[in-house]
Short mmCIF file of C-alpha atoms in Angstrom, two decimals:
data_model
loop_
_atom_site.label_atom_id
_atom_site.label_comp_id
_atom_site.label_asym_id
_atom_site.label_seq_id
_atom_site.Cartn_x
_atom_site.Cartn_y
_atom_site.Cartn_z
CA MET A 1 0.16 -0.22 -0.25
CA ALA A 2 2.92 2.07 0.51
CA VAL A 3 4.20 2.21 -3.13
CA LEU A 4 1.02 2.27 -4.14
CA SER A 5 -0.15 5.43 -2.60
CA LEU A 6 3.26 6.60 -3.94
CA ALA A 7 2.30 6.10 -7.29
CA GLN A 8 -0.43 8.14 -6.56
CA LEU A 9 1.03 11.36 -5.39
CA ALA A 10 3.39 11.15 -7.58
CA LEU A 11 0.04 10.95 -10.37
CA ALA A 12 -1.78 13.89 -8.74
CA GLY A 13 1.83 15.80 -8.75
CA VAL A 14 2.13 16.03 -12.58
CA ILE A 15 -1.07 16.87 -12.97
CA SER A 16 -1.11 19.71 -9.86
CA LEU A 17 1.67 20.90 -11.81
CA ILE A 18 0.27 20.51 -15.70
CA ALA A 19 -2.61 22.39 -14.34
CA PHE A 20 -0.71 25.13 -12.30
CA LEU A 21 1.99 25.93 -14.84
CA GLY A 22 -1.19 26.40 -17.38
CA TYR A 23 -4.22 27.78 -16.14
CA GLY A 24 -3.21 29.45 -13.20
CA SER A 25 -0.55 31.43 -15.27
CA GLN A 26 -3.28 32.27 -17.30
CA TYR A 27 -4.92 33.69 -14.48
CA LEU A 28 -2.32 35.62 -12.72
CA PHE A 29 -1.35 36.94 -17.00
CA CYS A 30 -5.04 39.08 -15.88
CA TYR A 31 -3.19 41.16 -13.14
CA THR A 32 -0.09 41.50 -14.69
CA GLN A 33 1.01 44.30 -17.76
CA PRO A 34 0.27 43.78 -20.54
CA GLY A 35 -2.26 41.56 -19.37
CA ALA A 36 -4.60 38.64 -19.98
CA LEU A 37 -3.42 36.76 -23.84
CA ASP A 38 -5.35 37.71 -26.75
CA GLN A 39 -7.14 35.79 -28.85
CA ARG A 40 -4.24 33.75 -30.88
CA GLN A 41 -2.13 33.40 -27.67
CA SER A 42 -5.09 31.95 -25.66
CA LEU A 43 -5.87 29.44 -28.48
CA LEU A 44 -1.80 28.39 -29.22
CA PHE A 45 -1.45 28.28 -25.62
CA ASN A 46 -4.15 26.42 -24.74
CA LEU A 47 -3.72 23.76 -28.41
CA LEU A 48 -0.41 23.11 -26.63
CA LEU A 49 -2.18 22.53 -23.18
CA PHE A 50 -4.49 19.99 -24.33
CA CYS A 51 -2.09 18.27 -26.77
CA THR A 52 -0.16 17.81 -23.58
CA TRP A 53 -3.01 16.15 -21.35
CA VAL A 54 -4.26 13.98 -24.02
CA CYS A 55 -0.32 12.51 -24.34
CA TYR A 56 0.15 12.41 -20.71
CA ALA A 57 -3.73 10.48 -20.44
CA ARG A 58 -2.45 8.03 -22.96
CA ALA A 59 0.78 7.26 -21.50
CA CYS A 60 -0.85 6.60 -18.03
CA ILE A 61 -3.75 4.10 -19.09
CA THR A 62 -2.97 2.60 -21.94
CA ASP A 63 -1.78 -1.10 -21.64
CA PRO A 64 2.46 -0.97 -22.27
CA GLY A 65 1.35 -4.71 -23.76
CA HIS A 66 2.41 -8.66 -22.30
CA VAL A 67 4.20 -11.71 -24.24
CA PRO A 68 1.85 -13.79 -24.76
CA ARG A 69 1.85 -17.76 -24.80
CA ASP A 70 2.89 -19.38 -27.84
CA TRP A 71 4.09 -15.87 -29.37
CA ASP A 72 5.98 -17.31 -32.31
CA THR A 73 4.33 -19.18 -34.66
CA ASN A 74 7.32 -20.72 -36.23
CA VAL A 75 7.90 -22.49 -32.91
CA SER A 76 4.16 -23.12 -32.37
CA LEU A 77 4.04 -25.29 -35.81
CA SER A 78 6.68 -27.36 -33.52
CA TRP A 79 4.60 -28.24 -31.23
CA ASP A 80 4.13 -32.10 -32.53
CA SER A 81 7.33 -32.16 -34.28
CA ASP A 82 11.01 -34.39 -32.87
CA LEU A 83 12.67 -32.10 -29.82
CA ASP A 84 15.86 -34.04 -31.04
CA ALA A 85 15.65 -32.80 -34.71
CA VAL A 86 15.38 -28.97 -33.24
CA SER A 87 18.66 -27.11 -34.54
CA ARG A 88 20.80 -26.22 -31.20
CA HIS A 89 21.89 -23.07 -32.51
CA ASP A 90 18.01 -21.84 -31.80
CA ARG A 91 18.90 -20.38 -28.84
CA MET A 92 16.00 -18.25 -26.24
CA ARG A 93 15.17 -16.91 -23.30
CA TRP A 94 13.10 -18.47 -20.72
CA CYS A 95 11.47 -16.57 -17.89
CA ARG A 96 10.89 -18.64 -14.76
CA LYS A 97 8.71 -16.41 -13.19
CA CYS A 98 5.67 -16.23 -16.09
CA GLU A 99 6.59 -19.82 -17.09
CA ASN A 100 7.03 -18.47 -20.57
CA ARG A 101 9.41 -17.45 -23.58
CA LYS A 102 10.67 -13.94 -23.77
CA SER A 103 10.08 -12.02 -26.68
CA PRO A 104 13.18 -10.73 -27.78
CA ARG A 105 14.29 -7.07 -25.85
CA ALA A 106 11.31 -7.95 -23.22
CA HIS A 107 12.14 -7.45 -19.57
CA HIS A 108 9.98 -8.72 -16.81
CA CYS A 109 8.60 -5.41 -14.68
CA LYS A 110 8.70 -5.59 -10.79
CA VAL A 111 6.05 -3.13 -10.50
CA CYS A 112 3.88 -4.95 -13.56
CA GLN A 113 4.53 -8.16 -12.38
CA ARG A 114 4.57 -9.12 -16.07
CA CYS A 115 7.20 -9.30 -19.22
CA ILE A 116 7.00 -6.49 -21.12
CA PRO A 117 8.01 -5.94 -25.32
CA LYS A 118 10.69 -3.93 -25.17
CA MET A 119 10.48 -2.33 -21.76
CA ASP A 120 12.13 1.03 -21.79
CA HIS A 121 11.80 1.82 -17.94
CA HIS A 122 8.82 2.11 -15.60
CA CYS A 123 7.95 5.39 -15.18
CA PRO A 124 6.84 6.51 -11.94
CA TRP A 125 5.32 10.06 -13.09
CA THR A 126 3.26 7.80 -15.47
CA ILE A 127 2.90 5.42 -13.04
CA ASN A 128 2.93 2.81 -16.66
CA CYS A 129 6.01 1.38 -17.99
CA VAL A 130 7.22 3.13 -21.28
CA SER A 131 6.88 -0.07 -23.97
CA HIS A 132 6.27 -0.71 -26.65
CA ARG A 133 3.09 0.05 -27.01
CA THR A 134 3.44 2.91 -24.66
CA PHE A 135 6.82 4.80 -26.14
CA PRO A 136 4.88 6.76 -28.45
CA HIS A 137 2.34 8.88 -26.28
CA PHE A 138 5.10 8.90 -23.51
CA PHE A 139 7.71 10.94 -26.29
CA ARG A 140 4.71 13.39 -27.15
CA PHE A 141 4.01 14.14 -23.89
CA LEU A 142 7.74 14.82 -23.76
CA PHE A 143 6.96 16.49 -27.04
CA TYR A 144 3.82 18.63 -26.38
CA SER A 145 5.33 19.59 -22.54
CA VAL A 146 8.41 20.84 -23.43
CA THR A 147 6.69 23.31 -26.58
CA ALA A 148 3.72 24.50 -24.16
CA MET A 149 6.28 25.39 -21.28
CA CYS A 150 9.33 27.15 -24.03
CA TYR A 151 5.90 29.09 -24.71
CA LEU A 152 4.76 30.27 -21.61
CA GLU A 153 8.25 30.73 -20.76
CA TYR A 154 8.31 33.98 -23.49
CA LEU A 155 5.14 34.96 -22.14
CA LEU A 156 6.73 35.10 -18.37
CA TYR A 157 9.94 36.89 -19.97
CA ILE A 158 7.30 39.72 -21.32
CA ARG A 159 6.07 40.36 -18.43
CA LEU A 160 8.91 40.43 -16.30
CA ALA A 161 10.46 42.54 -19.34
CA ILE A 162 7.51 44.91 -18.49
CA LEU A 163 8.49 45.22 -14.87
CA PHE A 164 11.96 45.63 -14.95
CA GLN A 165 11.15 48.33 -17.01
CA ASN A 166 8.57 49.90 -14.84
CA ARG A 167 11.23 49.23 -11.55
CA SER A 168 11.41 53.22 -10.79
CA LEU A 169 7.90 53.74 -10.83
CA PRO A 170 5.99 53.58 -7.56
CA SER A 171 4.49 50.47 -6.41
CA TYR A 172 1.30 51.34 -6.38
CA LEU A 173 1.71 51.29 -9.80
CA GLY A 174 3.21 48.09 -10.62
CA PRO A 175 2.04 44.76 -9.32
CA THR A 176 1.39 43.29 -5.56
CA PRO A 177 3.63 41.85 -3.87
CA VAL A 178 1.33 38.48 -4.13
CA GLN A 179 1.69 39.26 -7.60
CA MET A 180 5.17 39.82 -7.62
CA ILE A 181 5.27 36.38 -5.76
CA PHE A 182 3.94 34.66 -7.89
CA LEU A 183 5.37 35.93 -10.80
CA PHE A 184 7.96 34.96 -9.86
CA THR A 185 7.08 31.72 -8.73
CA PHE A 186 5.66 30.57 -11.52
CA THR A 187 8.88 31.45 -13.49
CA ILE A 188 11.54 29.35 -11.84
CA THR A 189 9.04 26.40 -11.55
CA ASN A 190 8.80 26.89 -15.11
CA SER A 191 12.62 26.95 -15.54
CA ILE A 192 13.28 24.03 -14.03
CA THR A 193 10.56 22.02 -15.41
CA LEU A 194 11.78 22.97 -18.42
CA PHE A 195 14.93 22.34 -18.29
CA ALA A 196 14.39 18.70 -16.89
CA LEU A 197 12.11 17.34 -19.75
CA THR A 198 14.54 19.16 -22.36
CA VAL A 199 17.22 17.04 -20.97
CA LEU A 200 14.84 14.10 -21.03
CA LEU A 201 13.64 15.35 -24.44
CA ILE A 202 16.81 15.21 -26.11
CA ARG A 203 17.98 11.75 -24.47
CA ASN A 204 14.55 9.75 -25.37
CA ILE A 205 15.20 11.51 -29.48
CA TYR A 206 18.60 9.52 -29.13
CA THR A 207 17.93 6.67 -27.74
CA LEU A 208 14.66 7.09 -30.88
CA GLY A 209 17.36 7.43 -33.38
CA SER A 210 19.59 4.54 -32.13
CA ASN A 211 16.21 2.15 -32.05
CA THR A 212 18.34 1.51 -28.03
CA THR A 213 15.88 1.60 -24.85
CA THR A 214 16.90 3.05 -21.48
CA ILE A 215 18.09 -0.59 -20.23
CA GLU A 216 19.56 -1.36 -23.63
CA GLY A 217 21.43 1.25 -22.95
CA TRP A 218 23.05 0.26 -19.98
CA GLU A 219 23.64 -3.03 -20.63
CA ILE A 220 25.52 -1.88 -23.86
CA ASP A 221 27.11 0.63 -21.17
CA ARG A 222 28.14 -2.96 -19.31
CA HIS A 223 29.39 -4.95 -22.48
CA ASP A 224 31.54 -2.42 -23.25
CA THR A 225 33.13 -2.59 -20.50
CA LEU A 226 33.37 -5.92 -20.07
CA VAL A 227 34.67 -6.35 -23.26
CA GLN A 228 37.67 -3.71 -22.19
CA ARG A 229 38.05 -5.64 -18.92
CA ALA A 230 38.52 -9.04 -21.12
CA ARG A 231 41.13 -7.63 -22.78
CA SER A 232 43.71 -7.66 -20.39
CA HIS A 233 42.97 -11.51 -19.18
CA GLY A 234 42.90 -12.59 -23.02
CA GLY A 235 39.63 -12.71 -24.02
CA TYR A 236 38.04 -14.29 -21.12
CA LEU A 237 36.56 -13.66 -17.71
CA ASP A 238 35.97 -15.74 -14.29
CA GLY A 239 32.68 -17.02 -14.33
CA PRO A 240 30.79 -19.17 -11.58
CA ASP A 241 32.15 -22.37 -10.77
CA GLY A 242 35.86 -21.92 -12.13
CA ARG A 243 34.50 -21.39 -15.97
CA ARG A 244 36.06 -19.34 -18.11
CA ILE A 245 33.46 -16.52 -20.54
CA ARG A 246 35.03 -15.56 -23.40
CA ILE A 247 34.28 -12.25 -24.14
CA GLN A 248 34.43 -10.87 -27.67
CA ARG A 249 32.67 -7.61 -29.24
CA GLN A 250 29.10 -7.99 -30.15
CA GLU A 251 27.63 -5.43 -32.26
CA PHE A 252 24.35 -3.96 -30.87
CA PRO A 253 21.12 -5.72 -33.90
CA TYR A 254 18.86 -3.40 -33.73
CA ASP A 255 20.24 -0.22 -35.29
CA ILE A 256 18.72 -0.51 -38.86
CA GLY A 257 19.00 3.21 -39.91
CA ILE A 258 18.46 6.69 -38.53
CA TYR A 259 14.07 7.04 -40.26
CA ALA A 260 13.85 3.05 -39.55
CA ASN A 261 14.64 3.17 -36.43
CA MET A 262 12.10 5.90 -35.11
CA LYS A 263 9.51 4.68 -37.77
CA GLN A 264 9.50 1.53 -35.88
CA GLY A 265 9.15 3.16 -32.21
CA MET A 266 6.75 5.53 -33.12
CA GLY A 267 4.79 2.86 -34.15
CA GLY A 268 5.02 2.05 -37.72
CA VAL A 269 3.21 5.24 -38.74
CA HIS A 270 3.86 7.56 -41.27
CA PHE A 271 6.56 10.72 -39.77
CA TRP A 272 3.08 13.27 -40.31
CA ALA A 273 2.15 11.79 -37.75
CA TRP A 274 4.71 10.92 -35.17
CA LEU A 275 3.36 13.77 -33.35
CA TRP A 276 -0.68 13.70 -33.81
CA PRO A 277 -1.95 13.17 -30.21
CA SER A 278 -4.42 10.53 -31.13
CA ALA A 279 -2.43 8.41 -33.07
CA SER A 280 -3.31 4.95 -32.92
CA THR A 281 -1.22 2.72 -30.16
CA PRO A 282 0.90 -0.12 -31.54
CA PRO A 283 -0.24 -3.14 -31.83
CA ASN A 284 1.34 -5.61 -29.28
CA ALA A 285 2.19 -8.29 -32.07
CA THR A 286 4.60 -5.66 -33.21
CA GLY A 287 6.35 -5.98 -30.05
CA LEU A 288 7.41 -9.08 -29.86
CA ASP A 289 10.04 -9.42 -32.77
CA PHE A 290 12.12 -6.72 -34.36
CA GLU A 291 14.35 -6.70 -37.90
CA THR A 292 17.84 -6.34 -36.88
CA ASN A 293 21.11 -5.06 -39.12
CA GLY A 294 22.14 -8.42 -39.80
CA PHE A 295 25.79 -7.16 -38.94
CA GLU A 296 26.41 -10.38 -36.36
CA ALA A 297 25.52 -12.55 -39.24
CA SER A 298 27.62 -11.43 -41.60
CA SER A 299 31.03 -11.23 -38.73
CA TRP A 300 29.96 -15.17 -38.72
CA THR A 301 29.83 -15.66 -42.34
CA ALA A 302 33.91 -13.86 -42.79
CA LYS A 303 34.74 -15.60 -39.69
CA SER A 304 33.04 -18.87 -39.09
CA ASP A 305 35.11 -20.13 -36.19
CA ASP A 306 34.42 -16.97 -33.97
CA LEU A 307 30.92 -15.97 -33.85
CA ASP A 308 27.25 -17.52 -33.40
CA PRO A 309 24.84 -16.66 -36.45
CA ASN A 310 22.23 -16.69 -34.03
CA THR A 311 23.97 -14.65 -31.19
CA SER A 312 21.63 -12.73 -29.49
CA TRP A 313 21.34 -9.39 -27.33
CA PRO A 314 21.80 -8.98 -24.46
CA PRO A 315 25.61 -10.68 -24.83
CA PRO A 316 27.55 -12.47 -22.30
CA ASP A 317 27.92 -11.68 -18.67
CA PRO A 318 29.71 -13.66 -16.24
CA ASP A 319 27.31 -12.36 -13.51
CA ARG A 320 24.52 -13.49 -15.40
CA ILE A 321 25.63 -17.32 -15.91
CA PRO A 322 24.03 -19.90 -13.68
CA ARG A 323 25.87 -22.30 -11.26
CA ARG A 324 25.89 -25.31 -11.60
CA GLN A 325 22.84 -27.44 -9.86
CA TYR A 326 24.26 -29.99 -7.00
CA ASN A 327 21.66 -32.69 -6.94
CA LEU A 328 22.32 -34.75 -3.62
CA ALA A 329 20.39 -37.56 -2.24
CA ASP A 330 19.61 -36.95 1.17
CA HIS A 331 19.61 -40.89 1.92
CA HIS A 332 23.40 -40.97 0.83
CA PRO A 333 25.06 -38.61 2.39
CA PHE A 334 28.68 -39.63 2.73
CA PRO A 335 30.71 -40.15 -0.71
CA HIS A 336 33.11 -42.86 0.88
CA GLN A 337 32.09 -45.46 2.97
CA ASP A 338 35.09 -45.21 5.17
CA VAL A 339 34.35 -42.20 7.23
CA SER A 340 36.53 -41.76 10.29
CA SER A 341 35.22 -42.52 13.45
CA ASN A 342 36.53 -39.57 14.93
CA ILE A 343 33.61 -37.29 12.56
CA ASP A 344 30.12 -36.10 14.59
CA THR A 345 28.39 -37.63 12.14
CA GLN A 346 25.19 -34.85 13.14
CA ALA A 347 27.05 -31.90 12.99
CA PHE A 348 28.34 -33.25 9.51
CA ARG A 349 24.95 -33.88 8.74
CA GLU A 350 23.90 -30.78 9.80
CA ARG A 351 26.58 -29.14 7.18
CA GLN A 352 25.52 -31.30 4.57
CA ARG A 353 21.59 -30.33 4.91
CA ARG A 354 22.32 -27.11 4.39
CA ASP A 355 24.80 -27.07 1.74
CA TYR A 356 22.18 -28.79 -0.61
CA LEU A 357 19.60 -25.96 0.55
CA ARG A 358 21.91 -23.45 -0.54
CA PHE A 359 22.84 -25.34 -3.82
CA SER A 360 19.61 -26.84 -4.91
CA SER A 361 15.63 -26.25 -4.45
CA ASN A 362 12.93 -29.01 -3.14
CA ASN A 363 9.76 -26.63 -4.06
CA GLY A 364 11.57 -25.64 -7.72
CA ASP A 365 12.85 -22.18 -6.58
CA HIS A 366 16.54 -21.22 -7.88
CA GLU A 367 19.08 -20.14 -5.57
CA LEU A 368 20.88 -16.65 -7.34
CA LYS A 369 23.45 -17.42 -9.36
CA HIS A 370 26.38 -16.11 -7.99
CA ARG A 371 27.30 -16.02 -3.67
CA VAL A 372 29.44 -13.43 -3.70
CA SER A 373 31.19 -12.24 -0.25
CA THR A 374 30.04 -9.11 1.94
CA THR A 375 33.25 -8.53 3.49
CA ARG A 376 34.32 -5.61 2.40
CA LEU A 377 36.85 -4.54 0.03
CA SER A 378 39.45 -3.50 2.18
CA ASP A 379 39.93 -6.34 3.62
CA LEU A 380 40.63 -8.69 0.25
CA LEU A 381 43.49 -5.64 -0.49
CA SER A 382 46.98 -5.44 1.32
CA ASP A 383 48.73 -2.79 -0.65
CA GLU A 384 46.12 -0.11 -2.68
CA SER A 385 48.98 -0.36 -5.35
CA ASP A 386 47.73 -4.07 -6.33
CA ILE A 387 44.81 -2.69 -8.44
CA GLU A 388 46.15 -2.45 -11.74
CA ASP A 389 45.88 0.68 -13.87
CA ASN A 390 43.76 -0.90 -16.73
CA GLY A 391 40.76 -1.32 -13.80
CA SER A 392 40.22 -4.85 -14.23
CA ASP A 393 41.02 -6.43 -10.92
CA ALA A 394 39.15 -3.48 -9.15
CA ASP A 395 36.45 -4.25 -11.20
CA ASP A 396 36.82 -8.04 -10.15
CA LEU A 397 37.62 -6.96 -7.01
CA ASP A 398 34.09 -5.07 -6.67
CA ARG A 399 32.65 -8.25 -7.41
CA LYS A 400 34.47 -10.91 -4.46
CA ALA A 401 33.07 -7.44 -2.22
CA GLY A 402 29.49 -8.10 -3.07
CA ASN A 403 29.33 -5.28 -5.16
CA LYS A 404 27.10 -4.42 -8.22
CA TRP A 405 28.32 -2.96 -11.38
CA ARG A 406 26.59 0.01 -11.93
CA ASP A 407 27.22 2.65 -15.07
CA GLN A 408 28.78 5.90 -15.31
CA ASP A 409 25.35 7.08 -13.52
CA GLY A 410 25.31 5.02 -11.34
CA ASP A 411 22.38 2.88 -12.52
CA ARG A 412 21.26 -0.20 -12.19
CA PRO A 413 18.31 -2.33 -14.12
CA ASP A 414 16.24 -2.32 -11.29
CA ASP A 415 16.79 1.35 -10.63
CA PHE A 416 14.53 1.02 -14.35
CA GLY A 417 12.17 -0.73 -12.57
CA VAL A 418 13.40 -4.75 -13.79
CA ASP A 419 12.46 -7.31 -11.98
CA GLU A 420 16.56 -8.24 -11.00
CA GLU A 421 16.08 -10.85 -9.33
CA VAL A 422 13.57 -12.29 -11.76
CA GLU A 423 16.26 -11.06 -14.61
CA TYR A 424 19.60 -12.50 -12.82
CA LEU A 425 17.50 -16.03 -11.98
CA ASP A 426 16.27 -16.14 -16.02
CA GLU A 427 18.03 -18.83 -18.45
CA ASP A 428 19.36 -17.12 -21.30
CA ASP A 429 20.13 -18.73 -24.72
CA LEU A 430 18.28 -22.39 -24.17
CA PRO A 431 17.63 -24.03 -26.68
CA LEU A 432 15.02 -24.28 -28.52
CA SER A 433 13.53 -27.59 -27.69
CA GLU A 434 14.04 -27.03 -23.81
CA ILE A 435 12.05 -24.10 -24.45
CA LEU A 436 9.57 -26.56 -26.14
CA LYS A 437 9.79 -29.34 -23.04
CA ARG A 438 9.26 -26.40 -20.58
CA GLN A 439 6.05 -25.26 -22.61
CA ARG A 440 4.59 -29.05 -23.03
CA ALA A 441 5.89 -28.97 -19.01
CA VAL A 442 3.53 -25.50 -18.47
CA ARG A 443 0.59 -26.80 -20.56
CA LYS A 444 0.20 -30.02 -18.94
CA GLY A 445 -0.16 -28.37 -15.52
CA GLN A 446 -2.51 -26.64 -16.60
#
């Protein structure tokens, strides 16, 4: 209930801010020079305000979408086929919480409690996910908000300029102290909000042109960090259980050209409808599969020994590699029969039981893929000079110390609404045969 109340408070705050700047300023203009807005100014400003209301409402109430079962018709046709005949190179992702295959670019939202197609982030100001279906409305809301506030800033500047020109006149010929307080309050509030939303709009224009989401931008930064770290380790990084994970640079596959990126991000409509407030919402089906640029496939053709032709996004991450499952039998506690009589059997059985519960769970839940120590970083280092200048050892020590990697802005996917507990429990790049087996098990359970 606390989270719900906070979300309602954020929604009420945005509505109050729009009403305060939009209608409160027009009321104030009636009592300050040069007077109320004329017909043309009033029509233009209220039209921008109306578009802002419409786009904000659609960004809040539009369903962000979901990943339906059997969303891939090519796979659903293989239900009766021989699973062993399915290619091992057809790799997919599986969401344990939804018990369903994840479509490309989908993430499990911790607030919506489901996988969202092409999830950008969960916006607290709209109490909704910004996704493939809601991003066009969210982008239009930012555009009309910034445009309306730019115009309001111009109208406020005219009145402030007149106030400065008449600064030598007696006070009774100018605005009252209350009117001056409200005039400066509107100016400061509008300027701060305009700056923040302008930065957000510019960022969204960039993501729209590059066909990336906020989460994918984090993944790209993470991949660049892993590639840089792997260079000093022969192209490999340490994964769980002593495994060596090969890290090589991978191009972002969904950048298909600026115009095509923008057209896809705005719902596939023509450019003259991109800013139309009543433009149709993209269908859910169009957010389940996306065109790729084929860079990785062409690289594999040139170097067939290095790259997988079905390389998927996001790239491999040692922190997301699952640990091996240890299936220990309770009725066989000792791997050897010649155990010394000096061993306290009961204490040994208790330690084994705890180890068994830590590495495998009887109720089907999975442990986190990494068990990191909570030892302070300073305890791991005997000398600060042990850290190399390239930062690779420092990253490894941060991981040993239990510190989660963050991008240059200090963000984690959890900050964008992604349920990291679920995402880190997801198994990436599962064979298609294993996916079909799990789907059959889910169907039988229903």
